[in-house]
């Protein structure tokens, strides 16, 4: 049987008249080509499937906060405090200023679960109505300090210059004033029985902290590339500050202000305990704690309930601030 003649080696490859094996009939080269084509062509999305939008910082923070039990519990408790501050008669039908000396320092009884104080007033009713003054002072003082501090600190950090130096020196002066000593001096000459002198004092000593936080956030935000791009496109200082810098610098201010709200409530109670904060006939937890301090051995219930309400309120705002901080700071996730 004759052997087949060997074919000559053709380095060029198959000619024009020779058939080429179609892709997919085997071989490592065909497999590599198929895989490359599958990588180059993206998968066609299902038109019926919902498209997931990219979340912003605030939507991503809210997405995380809703799943944080600390945030949920503290928010529900704060919401309860706000509701009873606005409408205390929902859970307390009595009058906090109605007192009967014949029931002085008596313990709990039907309809009066917290007992009576030295003047014969219902401790439960006064504890419920005391939330109004504390929440009002805390919220108003926080809003005032946050607005004033954010405005001054943001402008100083954005424009810099002599205004920034002046604000820093003025803030250092206020930082050097002891809070309790300043309250004793400032509020001792005030004769008003409303909450506004206390609110004004807290704003006066609280804005430097928030101003320093806002200043640092604005200085960091204005150095970002998108701010430089907006300036290169001809945007003015007002537009850059309001549209680009402020939204990205406000998160630290919100966190600090939320935590500070609880400390402001505690500060109001401290000043009222010392006799220079809120004064009767205003109903306040600090006033009730001050009246009960001397009778703690004979009637501990007079001190227990307003002190417990104050502690839970401060703790709720601090927990809320911690949860907001964890949600707004990506480094803590």
Coordinates of C-alpha atoms in Angstrom, one line a residue:
X1 CA 0.0 0.0 0.0
X2 CA 1.6 3.2 -1.1
X3 CA 2.3 5.8 1.6
X4 CA 0.6 9.2 1.3
X5 CA 2.8 12.0 0.1
X6 CA 3.6 14.5 2.8
X7 CA 2.1 17.9 2.4
X8 CA 4.4 20.9 2.3
X9 CA 4.4 23.2 5.3
X10 CA 2.7 26.5 4.6
X11 CA 3.6 29.2 7.2
X12 CA 1.1 31.6 5.8
X13 CA -2.0 29.5 6.6
X14 CA -4.9 28.4 4.5
X15 CA -5.4 30.0 1.2
X16 CA -8.4 31.8 -0.1
X17 CA -10.0 28.7 -1.7
X18 CA -9.5 26.5 1.4
X19 CA -12.3 26.2 4.0
X20 CA -11.8 27.3 7.5
X21 CA -13.3 25.4 10.4
X22 CA -16.1 27.4 12.0
X23 CA -15.7 28.8 15.5
X24 CA -16.9 26.4 18.2
X25 CA -15.7 23.1 16.6
X26 CA -13.0 22.6 19.1
X27 CA -9.6 23.8 20.0
X28 CA -8.1 26.1 22.6
X29 CA -8.2 29.1 20.3
X30 CA -11.9 28.9 19.7
X31 CA -12.6 28.5 23.5
X32 CA -10.5 31.6 24.2
X33 CA -12.3 33.6 21.5
X34 CA -15.7 32.7 22.8
X35 CA -14.7 33.7 26.3
X36 CA -13.3 37.0 25.2
X37 CA -16.5 37.8 23.3
X38 CA -18.6 37.0 26.3
X39 CA -16.6 39.4 28.4
X40 CA -16.8 42.2 25.8
X41 CA -20.5 41.9 25.5
X42 CA -22.3 42.9 28.7
X43 CA -25.3 40.9 29.7
X44 CA -28.6 42.4 28.5
X45 CA -30.5 43.6 31.6
X46 CA -33.9 42.2 32.2
X47 CA -36.3 45.1 31.2
X48 CA -38.8 43.8 33.7
X49 CA -36.4 43.8 36.6
X50 CA -36.4 47.0 38.8
X51 CA -33.2 49.1 38.5
X52 CA -31.4 49.9 41.8
X53 CA -30.5 53.5 42.1
X54 CA -27.2 54.6 43.6
X55 CA -28.0 55.9 47.1
X56 CA -26.6 59.2 48.4
X57 CA -25.0 59.7 51.8
X58 CA -28.3 60.6 53.4
X59 CA -30.3 57.8 51.9
X60 CA -27.6 55.3 52.7
X61 CA -27.5 56.7 56.3
X62 CA -31.3 56.4 56.6
X63 CA -31.1 52.8 55.2
X64 CA -28.7 51.9 58.0
X65 CA -30.5 53.8 60.7
X66 CA -33.7 51.9 60.1
X67 CA -31.9 48.7 60.9
X68 CA -30.2 49.9 64.0
X69 CA -32.1 48.9 67.1
X70 CA -30.4 51.7 69.2
X71 CA -31.7 54.3 66.8
X72 CA -35.2 52.8 66.8
X73 CA -35.5 52.6 70.5
X74 CA -34.1 56.0 71.2
X75 CA -36.2 57.6 68.5
X76 CA -39.4 56.1 69.8
X77 CA -38.7 57.2 73.4
X78 CA -37.8 60.8 72.2
X79 CA -41.0 60.8 70.1
X80 CA -43.0 59.8 73.2
X81 CA -41.3 62.7 75.2
X82 CA -42.2 65.2 72.5
X83 CA -45.8 64.0 72.4
X84 CA -46.2 64.3 76.2
X85 CA -44.5 67.6 76.2
X86 CA -47.1 69.0 73.8
X87 CA -50.0 67.2 75.3
X88 CA -49.2 66.1 78.8
X89 CA -52.9 65.7 79.6
X90 CA -52.9 62.5 77.5
X91 CA -51.3 60.5 80.3
X92 CA -51.7 62.9 83.3
X93 CA -55.1 64.3 84.0
X94 CA -54.2 66.2 87.2
X95 CA -52.9 69.7 87.8
X96 CA -49.1 69.8 88.6
X97 CA -49.7 73.0 90.7
X98 CA -52.5 71.5 92.8
X99 CA -51.1 70.5 96.2
X100 CA -52.5 69.2 99.5
X101 CA -50.4 69.6 102.5
X102 CA -52.3 66.8 104.3
X103 CA -50.7 64.3 101.8
X104 CA -47.1 65.6 102.2
X105 CA -44.5 63.0 101.4
X106 CA -47.0 60.1 101.2
X107 CA -46.1 57.1 99.1
X108 CA -47.9 55.7 96.1
X109 CA -51.7 55.3 96.3
X110 CA -54.4 54.4 93.8
X111 CA -54.4 57.1 91.0
X112 CA -51.1 58.5 92.3
X113 CA -48.4 55.8 91.6
X114 CA -45.4 58.1 92.3
X115 CA -46.7 59.4 95.6
X116 CA -46.6 63.1 96.8
X117 CA -43.8 65.6 97.4
X118 CA -43.2 67.8 100.4
X119 CA -46.0 70.3 99.4
X120 CA -48.4 67.5 98.7
X121 CA -48.2 67.7 94.9
X122 CA -48.6 64.6 92.8
X123 CA -45.1 63.5 91.8
X124 CA -46.4 61.6 88.7
X125 CA -48.2 64.7 87.3
X126 CA -45.2 66.9 88.0
X127 CA -42.8 64.4 86.3
X128 CA -45.0 64.3 83.2
X129 CA -45.4 68.0 83.0
X130 CA -41.7 68.5 83.7
X131 CA -40.8 67.0 80.3
X132 CA -42.2 70.1 78.6
X133 CA -39.7 72.5 80.1
X134 CA -36.7 70.2 79.6
X135 CA -37.5 69.3 76.0
X136 CA -38.2 73.0 75.1
X137 CA -34.9 74.1 76.6
X138 CA -33.0 71.3 74.9
X139 CA -34.5 71.7 71.4
X140 CA -34.5 75.5 71.3
X141 CA -31.0 75.8 72.7
X142 CA -29.7 73.2 70.3
X143 CA -31.3 74.9 67.3
X144 CA -30.0 78.3 68.3
X145 CA -26.5 77.1 69.0
X146 CA -26.4 75.0 65.8
X147 CA -27.7 77.8 63.5
X148 CA -25.4 80.5 65.0
X149 CA -22.4 78.2 65.2
X150 CA -22.8 76.8 61.7
X151 CA -23.2 80.2 60.2
X152 CA -20.2 81.8 61.9
X153 CA -18.0 78.7 61.6
X154 CA -18.9 78.0 58.0
X155 CA -18.3 81.5 56.8
X156 CA -15.0 81.7 58.7
X157 CA -13.8 78.4 57.3
X158 CA -14.9 79.2 53.8
X159 CA -13.4 82.7 53.5
X160 CA -10.6 82.5 56.0
X161 CA -8.4 85.5 56.6
X162 CA -8.8 87.9 59.5
X163 CA -12.4 86.8 60.1
X164 CA -11.3 83.2 60.7
X165 CA -8.7 84.4 63.2
X166 CA -11.1 86.6 65.0
X167 CA -13.7 83.9 65.4
X168 CA -11.1 81.5 66.7
X169 CA -9.9 83.9 69.4
X170 CA -13.5 84.8 70.4
X171 CA -14.4 81.0 70.6
X172 CA -11.3 80.5 72.8
X173 CA -12.6 83.1 75.2
X174 CA -16.0 81.4 75.5
X175 CA -14.3 78.0 75.9
X176 CA -12.5 79.4 79.0
X177 CA -15.7 80.3 80.8
X178 CA -16.9 77.5 83.2
X179 CA -20.4 76.6 82.3
X180 CA -21.8 76.3 85.8
X181 CA -20.0 79.3 87.1
X182 CA -21.1 81.3 84.1
X183 CA -24.7 80.2 84.7
X184 CA -24.5 81.3 88.4
X185 CA -23.3 84.7 87.4
X186 CA -25.4 85.3 84.3
X187 CA -28.8 83.8 85.5
X188 CA -28.6 85.1 89.1
X189 CA -29.5 88.6 87.9
X190 CA -32.5 87.4 85.8
X191 CA -35.9 87.5 87.4
X192 CA -37.9 85.9 84.6
X193 CA -39.5 82.6 85.3
X194 CA -39.7 81.5 81.6
X195 CA -37.3 79.2 79.8
X196 CA -35.9 81.8 77.5
X197 CA -33.1 83.2 79.8
X198 CA -31.8 79.6 80.2
X199 CA -32.1 79.0 76.5
X200 CA -30.2 82.2 75.7
X201 CA -27.4 81.4 78.2
X202 CA -26.9 77.9 76.7
X203 CA -26.8 79.3 73.2
X204 CA -24.3 81.9 74.3
X205 CA -21.9 79.2 75.6
X206 CA -22.8 76.5 73.2
X207 CA -22.2 78.0 69.8
X208 CA -18.4 78.0 69.9
X209 CA -18.2 74.2 69.9
X210 CA -20.5 73.9 66.9
X211 CA -18.7 76.7 65.2
X212 CA -15.4 74.9 65.5
X213 CA -16.9 71.7 64.1
X214 CA -18.6 73.6 61.2
X215 CA -15.3 75.5 60.4
X216 CA -13.3 72.3 60.2
X217 CA -15.9 70.5 58.0
X218 CA -16.1 73.5 55.6
X219 CA -12.3 73.7 55.3
X220 CA -12.2 70.0 54.4
X221 CA -15.1 70.1 52.0
X222 CA -13.9 73.2 50.0
X223 CA -10.7 71.4 49.1
X224 CA -12.5 68.6 47.2
X225 CA -12.2 68.4 43.4
X226 CA -15.8 69.1 42.7
X227 CA -15.5 72.5 44.5
X228 CA -12.5 73.4 42.4
X229 CA -14.3 72.3 39.2
X230 CA -17.4 74.4 40.1
X231 CA -15.1 77.4 40.7
X232 CA -13.3 76.8 37.4
X233 CA -16.7 76.8 35.6
X234 CA -17.4 80.3 37.0
X235 CA -19.6 79.5 40.0
X236 CA -19.7 82.3 42.6
X237 CA -18.9 82.0 46.3
X238 CA -22.6 81.9 47.3
X239 CA -23.4 79.1 45.0
X240 CA -20.4 77.1 45.9
X241 CA -21.0 77.5 49.6
X242 CA -24.7 76.7 49.5
X243 CA -24.8 74.1 46.8
X244 CA -21.5 72.2 47.1
X245 CA -19.8 72.9 50.5
X246 CA -22.6 73.2 53.0
X247 CA -24.5 69.9 52.1
X248 CA -21.2 68.0 52.4
X249 CA -20.1 69.7 55.7
X250 CA -23.3 69.6 57.7
X251 CA -23.2 65.9 58.8
X252 CA -20.6 66.4 61.6
X253 CA -22.7 69.4 62.9
X254 CA -25.8 67.3 63.0
X255 CA -24.1 64.6 65.0
X256 CA -22.5 66.9 67.6
X257 CA -25.8 68.9 67.9
X258 CA -27.8 65.7 68.6
X259 CA -25.4 64.6 71.3
X260 CA -25.3 68.2 72.7
X261 CA -29.1 68.3 73.0
X262 CA -28.9 65.7 75.8
X263 CA -26.2 67.6 77.6
X264 CA -28.2 70.9 77.3
X265 CA -31.1 69.2 79.1
X266 CA -28.8 68.0 81.8
X267 CA -27.3 71.5 82.1
X268 CA -30.8 73.1 82.5
X269 CA -31.6 70.6 85.3
X270 CA -28.2 71.4 87.0
X271 CA -28.9 75.1 86.9
X272 CA -32.4 74.7 88.1
X273 CA -31.1 72.4 90.9
X274 CA -28.8 75.3 92.0
X275 CA -31.7 77.7 92.0
X276 CA -30.6 79.9 89.0
X277 CA -32.2 78.1 86.1
X278 CA -36.0 77.7 85.9
X279 CA -38.0 78.9 88.8
X280 CA -41.4 78.2 90.2
X281 CA -44.2 78.1 89.1
X282 CA -42.5 76.5 86.1
X283 CA -42.5 72.7 86.5
X284 CA -39.1 71.3 85.9
X285 CA -37.2 68.1 86.7
X286 CA -34.3 70.1 88.1
X287 CA -36.6 72.0 90.5
X288 CA -38.3 68.8 91.7
X289 CA -34.9 67.2 92.3
X290 CA -33.7 70.2 94.2
X291 CA -36.8 70.1 96.4
X292 CA -36.4 66.4 97.1
X293 CA -32.7 66.4 97.8
X294 CA -33.1 67.3 101.5
X295 CA -35.8 64.6 102.0
X296 CA -34.0 61.7 100.3
X297 CA -34.0 59.7 103.5
X298 CA -37.6 60.3 104.5
X299 CA -39.2 60.2 101.0
X300 CA -36.8 58.8 98.4
X301 CA -39.7 58.5 95.8
X302 CA -39.7 62.3 95.5
X303 CA -36.2 62.1 94.0
X304 CA -36.3 58.8 92.2
X305 CA -38.9 59.5 89.5
X306 CA -37.8 62.9 88.2
X307 CA -34.2 61.8 88.4
X308 CA -35.0 58.7 86.4
X309 CA -36.9 60.6 83.8
X310 CA -34.0 63.0 83.4
X311 CA -31.5 60.2 83.1
X312 CA -33.5 58.3 80.5
X313 CA -34.0 61.5 78.4
X314 CA -30.3 62.4 78.4
X315 CA -29.4 58.8 77.6
X316 CA -31.9 58.6 74.7
X317 CA -30.4 61.7 73.0
X318 CA -26.9 60.5 73.5
X319 CA -27.8 57.1 72.0
X320 CA -29.5 58.8 69.1
X321 CA -26.4 60.9 68.5
X322 CA -24.1 57.8 68.5
X323 CA -26.4 56.0 66.1
X324 CA -26.4 59.0 63.7
X325 CA -22.7 59.3 64.0
X326 CA -22.2 55.7 63.0
X327 CA -24.5 56.1 60.1
X328 CA -23.0 59.3 58.7
X329 CA -19.4 58.3 59.1
X330 CA -18.4 55.6 56.5
X331 CA -15.2 54.9 58.5
X332 CA -17.2 53.5 61.4
X333 CA -19.3 51.0 59.3

